[in-house]
Short mmCIF file of C-alpha atoms in Angstrom, two decimals:
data_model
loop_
_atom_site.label_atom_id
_atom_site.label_comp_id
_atom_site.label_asym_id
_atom_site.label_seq_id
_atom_site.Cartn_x
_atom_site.Cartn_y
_atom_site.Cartn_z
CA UNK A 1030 -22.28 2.03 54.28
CA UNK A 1031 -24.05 -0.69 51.73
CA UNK A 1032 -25.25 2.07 49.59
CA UNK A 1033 -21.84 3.59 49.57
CA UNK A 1034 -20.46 0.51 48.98
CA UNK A 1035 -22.86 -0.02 45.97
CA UNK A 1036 -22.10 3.39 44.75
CA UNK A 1037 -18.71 2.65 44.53
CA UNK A 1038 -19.15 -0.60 42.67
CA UNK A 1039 -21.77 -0.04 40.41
CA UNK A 1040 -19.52 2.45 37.98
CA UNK A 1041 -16.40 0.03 38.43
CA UNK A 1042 -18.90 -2.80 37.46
CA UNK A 1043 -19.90 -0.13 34.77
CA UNK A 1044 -16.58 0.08 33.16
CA UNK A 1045 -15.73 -3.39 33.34
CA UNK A 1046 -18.81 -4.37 31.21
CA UNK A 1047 -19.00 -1.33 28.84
CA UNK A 1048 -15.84 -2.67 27.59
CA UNK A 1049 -14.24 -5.04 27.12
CA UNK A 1050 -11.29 -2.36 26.61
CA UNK A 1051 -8.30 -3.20 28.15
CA UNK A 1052 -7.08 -2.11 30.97
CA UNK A 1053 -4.61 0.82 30.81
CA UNK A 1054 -2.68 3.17 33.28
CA UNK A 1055 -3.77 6.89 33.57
CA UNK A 1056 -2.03 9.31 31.73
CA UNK A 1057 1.08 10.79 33.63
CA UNK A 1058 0.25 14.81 34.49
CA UNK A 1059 3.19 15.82 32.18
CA UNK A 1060 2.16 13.13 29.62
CA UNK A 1061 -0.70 12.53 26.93
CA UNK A 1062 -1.89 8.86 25.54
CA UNK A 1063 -3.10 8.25 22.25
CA UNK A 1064 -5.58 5.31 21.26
CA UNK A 1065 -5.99 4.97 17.52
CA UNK A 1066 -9.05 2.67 16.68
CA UNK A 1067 -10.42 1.55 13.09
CA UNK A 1068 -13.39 1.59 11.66
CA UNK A 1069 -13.19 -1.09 8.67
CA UNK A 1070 -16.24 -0.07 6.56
CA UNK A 1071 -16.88 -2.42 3.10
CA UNK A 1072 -17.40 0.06 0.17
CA UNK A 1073 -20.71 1.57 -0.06
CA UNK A 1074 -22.90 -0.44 -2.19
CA UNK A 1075 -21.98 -4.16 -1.25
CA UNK A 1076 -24.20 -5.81 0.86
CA UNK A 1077 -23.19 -8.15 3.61
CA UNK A 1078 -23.48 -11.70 3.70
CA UNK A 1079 -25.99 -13.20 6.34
CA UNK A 1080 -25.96 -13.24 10.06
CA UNK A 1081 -23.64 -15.33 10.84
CA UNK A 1082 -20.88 -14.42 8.16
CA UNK A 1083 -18.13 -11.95 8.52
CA UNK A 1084 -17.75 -12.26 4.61
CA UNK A 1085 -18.99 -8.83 2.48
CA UNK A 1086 -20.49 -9.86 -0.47
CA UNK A 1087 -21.01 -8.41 -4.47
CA UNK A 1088 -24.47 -7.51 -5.69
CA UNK A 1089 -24.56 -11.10 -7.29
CA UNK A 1090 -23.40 -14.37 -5.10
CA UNK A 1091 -22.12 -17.03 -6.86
CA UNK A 1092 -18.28 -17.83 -7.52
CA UNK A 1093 -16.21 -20.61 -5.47
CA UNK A 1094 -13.14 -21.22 -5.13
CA UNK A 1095 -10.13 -19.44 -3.43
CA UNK A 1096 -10.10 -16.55 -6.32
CA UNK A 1097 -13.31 -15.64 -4.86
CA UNK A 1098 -12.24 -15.42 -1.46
CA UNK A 1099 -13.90 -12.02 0.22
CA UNK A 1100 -12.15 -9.11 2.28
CA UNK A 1101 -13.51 -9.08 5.82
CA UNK A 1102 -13.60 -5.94 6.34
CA UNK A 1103 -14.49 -6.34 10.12
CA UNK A 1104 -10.59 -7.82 10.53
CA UNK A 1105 -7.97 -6.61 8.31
CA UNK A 1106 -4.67 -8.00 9.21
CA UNK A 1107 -1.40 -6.50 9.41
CA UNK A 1108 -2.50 -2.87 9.96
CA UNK A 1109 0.32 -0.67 10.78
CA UNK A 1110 0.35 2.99 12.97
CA UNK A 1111 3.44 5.29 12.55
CA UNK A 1112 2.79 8.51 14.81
CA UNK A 1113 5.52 11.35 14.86
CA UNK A 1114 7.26 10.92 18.27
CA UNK A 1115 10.98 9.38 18.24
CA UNK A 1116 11.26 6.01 20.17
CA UNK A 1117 12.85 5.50 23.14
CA UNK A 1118 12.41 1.85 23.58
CA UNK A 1119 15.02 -0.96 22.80
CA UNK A 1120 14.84 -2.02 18.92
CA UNK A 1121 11.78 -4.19 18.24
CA UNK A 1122 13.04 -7.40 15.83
CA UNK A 1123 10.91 -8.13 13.28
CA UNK A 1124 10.28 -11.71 12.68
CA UNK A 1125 9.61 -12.53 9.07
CA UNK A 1126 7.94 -16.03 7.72
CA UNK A 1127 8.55 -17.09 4.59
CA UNK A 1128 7.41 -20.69 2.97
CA UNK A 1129 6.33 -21.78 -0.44
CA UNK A 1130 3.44 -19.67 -0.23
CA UNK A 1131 5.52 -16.47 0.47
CA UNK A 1132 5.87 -14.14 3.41
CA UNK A 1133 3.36 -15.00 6.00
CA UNK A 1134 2.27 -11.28 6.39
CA UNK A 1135 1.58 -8.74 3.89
CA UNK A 1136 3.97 -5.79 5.65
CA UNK A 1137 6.11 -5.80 8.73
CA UNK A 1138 7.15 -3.13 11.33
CA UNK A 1139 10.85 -2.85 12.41
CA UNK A 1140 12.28 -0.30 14.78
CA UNK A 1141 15.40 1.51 14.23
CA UNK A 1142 15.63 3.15 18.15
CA UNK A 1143 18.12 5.23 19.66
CA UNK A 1144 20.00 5.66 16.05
CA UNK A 1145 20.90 1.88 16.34
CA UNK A 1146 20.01 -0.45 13.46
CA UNK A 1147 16.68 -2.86 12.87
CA UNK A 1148 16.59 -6.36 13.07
CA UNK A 1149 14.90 -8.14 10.18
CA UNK A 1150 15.14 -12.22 11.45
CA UNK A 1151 13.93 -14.14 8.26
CA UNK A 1152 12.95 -17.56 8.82
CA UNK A 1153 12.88 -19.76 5.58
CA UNK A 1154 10.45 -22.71 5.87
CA UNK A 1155 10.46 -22.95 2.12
CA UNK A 1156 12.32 -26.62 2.14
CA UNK A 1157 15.34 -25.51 -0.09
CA UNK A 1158 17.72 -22.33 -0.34
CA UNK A 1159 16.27 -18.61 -0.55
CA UNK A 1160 17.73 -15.79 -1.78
CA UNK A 1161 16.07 -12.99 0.36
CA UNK A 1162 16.76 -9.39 -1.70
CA UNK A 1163 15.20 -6.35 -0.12
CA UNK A 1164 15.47 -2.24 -1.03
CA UNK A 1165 14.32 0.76 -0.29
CA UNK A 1166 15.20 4.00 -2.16
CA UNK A 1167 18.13 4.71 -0.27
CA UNK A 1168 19.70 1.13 0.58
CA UNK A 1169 19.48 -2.57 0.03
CA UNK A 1170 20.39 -6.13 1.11
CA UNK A 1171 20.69 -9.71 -0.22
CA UNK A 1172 20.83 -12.49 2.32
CA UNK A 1173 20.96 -16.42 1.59
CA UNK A 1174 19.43 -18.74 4.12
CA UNK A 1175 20.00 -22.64 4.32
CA UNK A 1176 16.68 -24.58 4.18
CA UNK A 1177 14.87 -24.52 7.95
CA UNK A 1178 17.83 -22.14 9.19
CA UNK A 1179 16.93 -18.47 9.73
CA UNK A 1180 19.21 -15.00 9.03
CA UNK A 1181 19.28 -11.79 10.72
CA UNK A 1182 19.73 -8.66 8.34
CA UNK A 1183 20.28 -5.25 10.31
CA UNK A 1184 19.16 -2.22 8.50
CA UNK A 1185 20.46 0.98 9.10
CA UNK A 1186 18.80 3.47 7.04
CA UNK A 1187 14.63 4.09 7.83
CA UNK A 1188 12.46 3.47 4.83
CA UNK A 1189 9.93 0.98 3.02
CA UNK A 1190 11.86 -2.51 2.08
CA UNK A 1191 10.88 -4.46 -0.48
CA UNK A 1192 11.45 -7.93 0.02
CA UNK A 1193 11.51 -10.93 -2.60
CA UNK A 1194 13.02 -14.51 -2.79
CA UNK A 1195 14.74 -15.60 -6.25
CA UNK A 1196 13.47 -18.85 -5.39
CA UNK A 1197 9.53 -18.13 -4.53
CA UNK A 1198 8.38 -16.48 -7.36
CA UNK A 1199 5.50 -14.73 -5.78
CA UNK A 1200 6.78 -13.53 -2.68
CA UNK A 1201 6.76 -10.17 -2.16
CA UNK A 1202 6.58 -8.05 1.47
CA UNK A 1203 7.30 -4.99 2.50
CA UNK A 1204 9.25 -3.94 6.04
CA UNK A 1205 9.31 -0.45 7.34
CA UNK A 1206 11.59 0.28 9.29
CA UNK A 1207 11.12 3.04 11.38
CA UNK A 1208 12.41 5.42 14.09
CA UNK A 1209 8.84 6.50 14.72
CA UNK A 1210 6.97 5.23 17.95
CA UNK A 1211 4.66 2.30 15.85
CA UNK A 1212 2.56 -0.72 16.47
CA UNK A 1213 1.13 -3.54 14.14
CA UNK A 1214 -1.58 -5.44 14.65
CA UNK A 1215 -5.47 -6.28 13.85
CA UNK A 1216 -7.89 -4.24 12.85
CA UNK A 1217 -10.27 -5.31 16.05
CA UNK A 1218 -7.79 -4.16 18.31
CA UNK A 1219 -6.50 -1.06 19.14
CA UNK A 1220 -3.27 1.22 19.08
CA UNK A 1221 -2.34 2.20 22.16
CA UNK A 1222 0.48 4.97 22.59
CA UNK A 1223 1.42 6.04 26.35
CA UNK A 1224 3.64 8.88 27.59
CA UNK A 1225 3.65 11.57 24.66
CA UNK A 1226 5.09 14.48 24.27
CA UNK A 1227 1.92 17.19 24.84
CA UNK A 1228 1.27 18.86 20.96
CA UNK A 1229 0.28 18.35 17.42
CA UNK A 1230 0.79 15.08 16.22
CA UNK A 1231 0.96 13.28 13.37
CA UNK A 1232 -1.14 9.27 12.89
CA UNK A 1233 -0.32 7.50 9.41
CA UNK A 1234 -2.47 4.16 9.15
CA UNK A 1235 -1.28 1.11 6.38
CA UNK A 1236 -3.04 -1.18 5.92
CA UNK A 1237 -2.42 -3.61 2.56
CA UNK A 1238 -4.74 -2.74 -0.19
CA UNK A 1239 -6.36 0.48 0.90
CA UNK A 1240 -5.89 3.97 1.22
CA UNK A 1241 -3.04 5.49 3.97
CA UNK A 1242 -4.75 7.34 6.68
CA UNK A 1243 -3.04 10.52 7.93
CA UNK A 1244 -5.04 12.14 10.75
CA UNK A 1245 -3.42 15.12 12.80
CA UNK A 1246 -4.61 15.47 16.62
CA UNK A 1247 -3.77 17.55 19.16
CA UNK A 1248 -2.79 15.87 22.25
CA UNK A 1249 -2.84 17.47 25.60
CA UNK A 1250 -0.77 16.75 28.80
CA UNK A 1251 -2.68 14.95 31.40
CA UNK A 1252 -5.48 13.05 28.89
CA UNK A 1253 -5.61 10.16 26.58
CA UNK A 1254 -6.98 11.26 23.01
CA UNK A 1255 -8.59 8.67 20.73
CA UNK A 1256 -8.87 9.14 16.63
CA UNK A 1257 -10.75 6.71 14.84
CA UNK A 1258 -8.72 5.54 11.22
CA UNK A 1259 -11.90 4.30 8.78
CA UNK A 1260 -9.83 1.27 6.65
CA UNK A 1261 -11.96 1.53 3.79
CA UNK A 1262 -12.29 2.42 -0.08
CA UNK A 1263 -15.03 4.78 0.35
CA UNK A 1264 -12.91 7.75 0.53
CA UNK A 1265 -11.42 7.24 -2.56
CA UNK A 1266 -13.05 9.98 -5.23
CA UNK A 1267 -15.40 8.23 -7.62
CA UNK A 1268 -14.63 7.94 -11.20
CA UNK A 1269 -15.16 5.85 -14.41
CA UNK A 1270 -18.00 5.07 -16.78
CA UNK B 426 -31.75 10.13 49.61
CA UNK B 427 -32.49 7.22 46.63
CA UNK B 428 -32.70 9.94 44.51
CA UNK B 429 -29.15 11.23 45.09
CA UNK B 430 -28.00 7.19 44.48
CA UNK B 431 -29.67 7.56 41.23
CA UNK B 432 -28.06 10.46 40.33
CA UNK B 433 -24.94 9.10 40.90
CA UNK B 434 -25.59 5.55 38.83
CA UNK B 435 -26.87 8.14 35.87
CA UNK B 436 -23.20 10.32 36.21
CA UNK B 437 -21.67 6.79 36.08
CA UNK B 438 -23.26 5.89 33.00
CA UNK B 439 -22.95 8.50 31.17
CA UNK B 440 -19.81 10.13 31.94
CA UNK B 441 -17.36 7.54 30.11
CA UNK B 442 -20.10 8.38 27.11
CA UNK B 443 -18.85 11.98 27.37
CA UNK B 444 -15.21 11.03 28.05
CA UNK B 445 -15.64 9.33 24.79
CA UNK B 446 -17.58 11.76 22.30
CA UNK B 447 -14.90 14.73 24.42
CA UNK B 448 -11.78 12.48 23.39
CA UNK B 449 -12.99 11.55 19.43
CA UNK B 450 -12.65 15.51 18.46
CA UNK B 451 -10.44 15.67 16.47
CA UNK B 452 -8.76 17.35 13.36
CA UNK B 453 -8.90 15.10 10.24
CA UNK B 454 -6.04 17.70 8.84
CA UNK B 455 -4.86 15.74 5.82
CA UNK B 456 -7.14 13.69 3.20
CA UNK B 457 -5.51 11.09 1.36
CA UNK B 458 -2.25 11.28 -0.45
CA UNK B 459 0.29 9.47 -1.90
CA UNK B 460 2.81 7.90 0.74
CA UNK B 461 6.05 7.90 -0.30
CA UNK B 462 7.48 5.01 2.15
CA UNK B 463 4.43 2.81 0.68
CA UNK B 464 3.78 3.64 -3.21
CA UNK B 465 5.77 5.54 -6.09
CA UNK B 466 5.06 8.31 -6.43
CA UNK B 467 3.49 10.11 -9.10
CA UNK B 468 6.02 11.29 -11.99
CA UNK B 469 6.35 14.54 -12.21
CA UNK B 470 5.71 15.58 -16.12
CA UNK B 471 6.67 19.30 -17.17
CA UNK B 472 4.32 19.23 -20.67
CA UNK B 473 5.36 21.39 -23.66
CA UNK B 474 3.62 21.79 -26.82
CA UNK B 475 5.57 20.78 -28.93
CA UNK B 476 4.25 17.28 -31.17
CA UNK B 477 5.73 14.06 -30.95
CA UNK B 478 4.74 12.96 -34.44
CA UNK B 479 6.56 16.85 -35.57
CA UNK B 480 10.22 16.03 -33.96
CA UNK B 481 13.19 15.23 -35.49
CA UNK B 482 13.66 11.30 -34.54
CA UNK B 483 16.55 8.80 -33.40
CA UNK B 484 16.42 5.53 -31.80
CA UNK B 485 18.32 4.04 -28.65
CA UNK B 486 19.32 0.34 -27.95
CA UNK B 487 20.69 -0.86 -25.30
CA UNK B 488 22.08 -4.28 -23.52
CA UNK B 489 21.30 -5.22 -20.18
CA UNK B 490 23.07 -7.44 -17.70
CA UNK B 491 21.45 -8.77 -14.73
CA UNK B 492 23.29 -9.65 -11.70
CA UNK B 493 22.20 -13.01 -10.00
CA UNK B 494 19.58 -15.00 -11.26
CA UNK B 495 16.69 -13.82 -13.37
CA UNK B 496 13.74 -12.44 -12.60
CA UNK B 497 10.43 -13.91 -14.45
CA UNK B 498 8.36 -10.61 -12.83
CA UNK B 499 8.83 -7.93 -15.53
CA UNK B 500 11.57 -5.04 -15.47
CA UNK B 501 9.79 -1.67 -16.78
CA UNK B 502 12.67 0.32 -19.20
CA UNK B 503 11.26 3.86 -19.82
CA UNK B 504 13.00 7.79 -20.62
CA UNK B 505 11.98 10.67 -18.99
CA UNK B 506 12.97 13.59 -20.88
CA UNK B 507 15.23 16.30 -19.24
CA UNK B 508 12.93 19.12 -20.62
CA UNK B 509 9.22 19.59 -21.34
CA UNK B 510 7.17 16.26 -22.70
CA UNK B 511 6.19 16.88 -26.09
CA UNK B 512 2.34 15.90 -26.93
CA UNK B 513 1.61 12.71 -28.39
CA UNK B 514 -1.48 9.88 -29.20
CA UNK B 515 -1.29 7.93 -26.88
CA UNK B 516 -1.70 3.53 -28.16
CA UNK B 517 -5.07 2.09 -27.93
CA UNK B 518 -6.79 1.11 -24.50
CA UNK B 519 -5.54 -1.72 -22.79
CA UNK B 520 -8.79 -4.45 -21.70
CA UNK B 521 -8.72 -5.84 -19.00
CA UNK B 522 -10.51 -9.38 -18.29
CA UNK B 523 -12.32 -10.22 -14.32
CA UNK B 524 -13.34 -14.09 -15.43
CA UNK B 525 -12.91 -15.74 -12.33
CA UNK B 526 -11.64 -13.15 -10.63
CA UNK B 527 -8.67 -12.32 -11.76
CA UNK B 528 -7.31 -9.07 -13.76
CA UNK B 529 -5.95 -10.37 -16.87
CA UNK B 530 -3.60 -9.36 -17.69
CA UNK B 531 -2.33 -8.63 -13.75
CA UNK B 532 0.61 -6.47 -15.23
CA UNK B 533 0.56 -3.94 -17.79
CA UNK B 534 2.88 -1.71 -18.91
CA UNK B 535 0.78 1.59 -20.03
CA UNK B 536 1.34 4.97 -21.17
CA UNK B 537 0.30 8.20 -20.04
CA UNK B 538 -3.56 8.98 -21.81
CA UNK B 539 -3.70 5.56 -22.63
CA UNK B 540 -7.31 4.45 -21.43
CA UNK B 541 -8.04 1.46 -19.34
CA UNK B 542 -11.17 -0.74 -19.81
CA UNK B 543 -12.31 -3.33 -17.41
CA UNK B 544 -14.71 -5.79 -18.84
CA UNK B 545 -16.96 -7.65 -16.06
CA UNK B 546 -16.97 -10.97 -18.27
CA UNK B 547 -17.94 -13.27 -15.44
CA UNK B 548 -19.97 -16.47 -16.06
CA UNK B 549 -21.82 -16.20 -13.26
CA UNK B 550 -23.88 -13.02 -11.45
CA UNK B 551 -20.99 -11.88 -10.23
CA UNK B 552 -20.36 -8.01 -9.51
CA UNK B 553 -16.57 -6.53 -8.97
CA UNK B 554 -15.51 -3.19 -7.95
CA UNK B 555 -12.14 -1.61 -9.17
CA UNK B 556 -9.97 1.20 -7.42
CA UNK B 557 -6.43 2.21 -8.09
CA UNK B 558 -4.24 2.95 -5.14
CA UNK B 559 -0.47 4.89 -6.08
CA UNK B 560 -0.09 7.07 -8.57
CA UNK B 561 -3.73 7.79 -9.36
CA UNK B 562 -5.93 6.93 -6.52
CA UNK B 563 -9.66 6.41 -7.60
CA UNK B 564 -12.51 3.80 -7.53
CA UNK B 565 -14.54 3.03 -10.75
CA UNK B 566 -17.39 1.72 -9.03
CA UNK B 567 -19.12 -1.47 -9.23
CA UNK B 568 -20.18 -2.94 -11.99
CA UNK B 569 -22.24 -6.04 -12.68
CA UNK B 570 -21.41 -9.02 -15.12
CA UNK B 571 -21.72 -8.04 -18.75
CA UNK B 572 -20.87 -3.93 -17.71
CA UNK B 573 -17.49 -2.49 -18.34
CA UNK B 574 -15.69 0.23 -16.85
CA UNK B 575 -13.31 2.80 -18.46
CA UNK B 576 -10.57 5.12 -17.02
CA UNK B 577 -7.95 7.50 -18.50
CA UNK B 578 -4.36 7.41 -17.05
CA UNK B 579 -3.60 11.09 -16.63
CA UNK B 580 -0.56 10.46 -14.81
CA UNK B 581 2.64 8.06 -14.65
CA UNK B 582 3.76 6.15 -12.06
CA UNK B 583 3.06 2.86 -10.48
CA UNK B 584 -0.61 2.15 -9.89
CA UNK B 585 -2.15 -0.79 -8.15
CA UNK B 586 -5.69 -2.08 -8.60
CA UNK B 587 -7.68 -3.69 -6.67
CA UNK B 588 -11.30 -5.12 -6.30
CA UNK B 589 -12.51 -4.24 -2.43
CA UNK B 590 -15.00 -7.60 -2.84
CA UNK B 591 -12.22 -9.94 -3.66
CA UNK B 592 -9.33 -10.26 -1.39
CA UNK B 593 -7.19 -11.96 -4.14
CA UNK B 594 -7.96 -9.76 -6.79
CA UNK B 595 -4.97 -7.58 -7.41
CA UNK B 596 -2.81 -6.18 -10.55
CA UNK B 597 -0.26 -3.87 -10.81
CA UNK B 598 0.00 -1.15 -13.83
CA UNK B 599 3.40 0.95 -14.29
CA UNK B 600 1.55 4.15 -16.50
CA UNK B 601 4.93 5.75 -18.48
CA UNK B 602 5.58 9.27 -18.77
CA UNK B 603 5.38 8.63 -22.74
CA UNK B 604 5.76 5.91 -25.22
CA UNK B 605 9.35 5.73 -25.32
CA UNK B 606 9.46 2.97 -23.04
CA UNK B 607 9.50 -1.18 -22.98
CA UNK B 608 9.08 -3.81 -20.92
CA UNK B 609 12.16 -6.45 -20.35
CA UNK B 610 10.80 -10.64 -19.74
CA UNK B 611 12.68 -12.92 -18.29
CA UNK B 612 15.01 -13.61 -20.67
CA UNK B 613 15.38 -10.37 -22.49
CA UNK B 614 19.30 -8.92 -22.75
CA UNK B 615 18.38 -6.15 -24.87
CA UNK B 616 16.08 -3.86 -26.08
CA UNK B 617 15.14 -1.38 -29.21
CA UNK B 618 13.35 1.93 -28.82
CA UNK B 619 12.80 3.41 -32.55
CA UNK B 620 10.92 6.88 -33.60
CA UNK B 621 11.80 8.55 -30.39
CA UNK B 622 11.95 13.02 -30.66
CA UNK B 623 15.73 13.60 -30.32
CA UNK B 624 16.80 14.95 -26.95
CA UNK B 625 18.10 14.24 -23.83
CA UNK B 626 16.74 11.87 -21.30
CA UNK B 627 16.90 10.05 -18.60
CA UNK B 628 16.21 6.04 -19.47
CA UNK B 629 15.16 4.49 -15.65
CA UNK B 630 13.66 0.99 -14.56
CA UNK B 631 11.10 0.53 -12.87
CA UNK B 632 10.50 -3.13 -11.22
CA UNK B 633 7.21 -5.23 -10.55
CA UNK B 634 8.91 -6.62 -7.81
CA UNK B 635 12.16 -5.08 -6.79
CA UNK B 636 15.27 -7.80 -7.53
CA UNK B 637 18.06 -4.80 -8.35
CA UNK B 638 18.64 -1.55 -7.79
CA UNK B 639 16.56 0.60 -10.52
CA UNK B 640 18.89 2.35 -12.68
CA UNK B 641 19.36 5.78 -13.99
CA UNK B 642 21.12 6.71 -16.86
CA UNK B 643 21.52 10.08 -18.63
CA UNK B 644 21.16 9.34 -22.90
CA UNK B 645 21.28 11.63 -25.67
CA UNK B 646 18.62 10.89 -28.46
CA UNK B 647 20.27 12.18 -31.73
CA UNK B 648 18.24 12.94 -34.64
CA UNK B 649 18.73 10.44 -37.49
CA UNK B 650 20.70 8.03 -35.34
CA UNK B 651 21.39 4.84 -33.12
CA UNK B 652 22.50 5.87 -29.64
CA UNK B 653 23.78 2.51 -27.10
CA UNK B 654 23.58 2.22 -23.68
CA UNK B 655 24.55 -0.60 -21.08
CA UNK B 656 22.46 -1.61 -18.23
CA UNK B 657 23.52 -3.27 -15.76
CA UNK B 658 20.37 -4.29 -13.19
CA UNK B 659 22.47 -5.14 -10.07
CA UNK B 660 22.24 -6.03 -6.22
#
């Protein structure tokens, strides 16, 4: 009885350890889950910083100061997944930040569901009045916001949104707004899409300042699939003398 | 008996291994391109043979009214031509400075064949990498201080550059079909394009940041004279 017992426990104690990975429900039998992970790689050729340091350094050190400031390329923020399966699920409000500095994040993810528009909720912590303009190709908005007050802005029409302030010279976002199932996050976590349709589908990665990664994978009824997204400059073809 | 147990801890370990390596097949189908929703695209060029410096010329000016207030970030004015692009020399390369890491200049308005070079003129031992994400998507490498690198825009469109050492370390190029094109400040109303083949064109803007709608406006370059056109950037 012990040694069943023991055989029961040892793989649960298995799993637990092996991963910190969250946990998640089995896929449904009619249904397929899709787990996109990244793989942030620094370009070939740079050598890391010490133990101890997330940083990616240059061939040479040297160089203080906030212009220096290194990409870790262990934690890229503000990574964004599109796949190609329509949302279901009640319109997701974006939250934007903006203060002196700018927009706290370098792109944001609003949902468009069930042919309804997106809420964009700007938040101006900038200490005067902001003139918020934003377009895509197709459509555009200008909103003003009282200092410390905030403004909703729906959007109808799916697209990339450019957003600047009159007032802060230097900030600049973008918003996509989407009708695509999506999720935004961190580089060290991980997507996690549940109840898919069964079929081909279709995984666009953004993340600010590298390459889009488009990866096609075939996901079957019954399983959870898992694509790995390398955020990275290394596929870029090499050019230049 | 302890040998089946051990059998069954192995299966346990490995099987989530296998679960794993079974569920990361799968089919990179599409490389990188150019994402519409995220960067312009590239602009399409239909090239003829016909010479620039051979054409029959005119010249366009135009006002422009802004709606709201003004933008310091620059405001791109360019033509595309309806037909085939004629061939032309393109101006002299543009250099670009890393001191401190920073592209200087961290805007430039360049035409298509114009060359690029970056010149690693760092004080200190300081190595930077370059790559161009939009319209031409490449990475010149790294390059230590004193080293330069070079590139030829082949095609127009906007292009970002980056350094994937420095996290700060951005500019933005717009690369323009041709040279019949200009680049508005902040408190520009009007502008003067001179020597330009007579034909028709589109003239479109093109934004650093995006504070008005970008414009598009059929014109008709007529040989031997002064066409006008009003632009109106507006919300």
């Amino acid at each position: 009885m012990m040694r069943a017992l023991l055989a029961l426990a040892v793989p649960a104690l298995l799993l637990l350890g092996c991963a910190s990975a969250p946990s998640r429900p089995e896929p449904a039998a009619g249904a397929a889950q899709l787990v996109v992970q990244f793989d942030g790689q620094a370009r070939t050729g740079v050598k890391r910083a010490a133990a101890g340091s997330s940083d990616s350094y240059g061939r040479g050190q040297g160089g203080s100061g906030k212009a220096f400031a290194k990409v870790d390329y262990s934690s890229i923020d503000d990574v964004i997944v599109l796949i190609d399966r329509t949302t279901v699920a009640a319109p997701a409000v974006a939250e934007l930040e903006l203060d002196r500095d700018g927009f706290a994040r370098a792109q944001y993810l609003a949902s468009a569901a069930g042919g309804g528009p997106a809420r964009l909720v700007i938040h101006n912590d900038t200490g005067a009045e902001a003139h918020v303009v934003g377009f895509s190709d197709e459509q555009g908005f200008e909103v003003s916001i009282a200092p410390g007050a905030r403004a909703e802005v729906n959007v109808a029409a799916p697209g990339a949104y450019e957003l600047t302030c009159d007032e802060v010279e230097n900030a600049a976002t973008i918003v996509h707004v989407t009708t695509c199932r999506s999720w935004q996050g961190e580089s060290e976590d991980e997507a996690f899409f549940d109840d898919l349709e069964p079929g081909l589908c279709h995984v666009t990665v953004l993340a600010p300042r590298l390459p889009v990664v488009h990866r096609t994978v075939e996901l079957a009824a019954g399983r959870r699939q898992t694509v790995v997204a390398p955020l990275t400059v290394n596929t870029l073809p090499r050019a230049g003398k | 008996m302890q040998g089946r147990n051990l059998a069954l801890y192995a299966a346990a370990a490995v099987l989530p291994g296998l679960c794993l390596w079974a569920a990361a097949a799968v089919v990179p189908v599409r490389s990188q391109h150019l994402p519409e929703t995220v960067y312009k695209s590239v602009i399409a060029i239909e090239q003829a043979p016909w010479k620039w410096s051979e054409a029959k010329k005119g010249s366009l000016k135009g006002s422009v009214s802004f709606t709201g207030r003004l933008s310091a970030q620059p405001v791109v004015l360019y033509l595309q031509r309806d037909d085939a692009e004629g061939t032309f020399d393109p101006p002299a390369a543009l250099n670009v400075s890393q001191k401190g890491a920073r592209f200087n200049p961290s805007f430039a308005l360049l035409v298509r064949g114009q060359k690029v070079v970056f010149d690693n003129d760092e004080d200190d031992e300081i190595s930077h990498n370059v790559y161009f994400l939009g319209a031409s998507e490449v990475d010149l490498g790294m390059f230590d201080r004193g080293n330069s690198r070079e590139h030829t825009m082949s095609d127009a469109g906007e292009v970002s550059v980056h350094c994937s050492i420095h996290k700060l370390m951005d500019a933005r190029f717009f690369v323009a079909p041709s040279p019949a094109c200009t680049t508005l400040g902040a408190e520009d109303t009007s502008f003067a394009l001179s020597n330009l083949p007579a034909g028709r064109y589109k003239l479109k803007s093109w934004q650093k940041q995006k504070r008005f709608k970008d414009i598009e406006l059929a014109v008709e370059v007529v040989a031997d004279k002064e066409t006008s056109v009003t632009v109106e950037m507006a919300r």
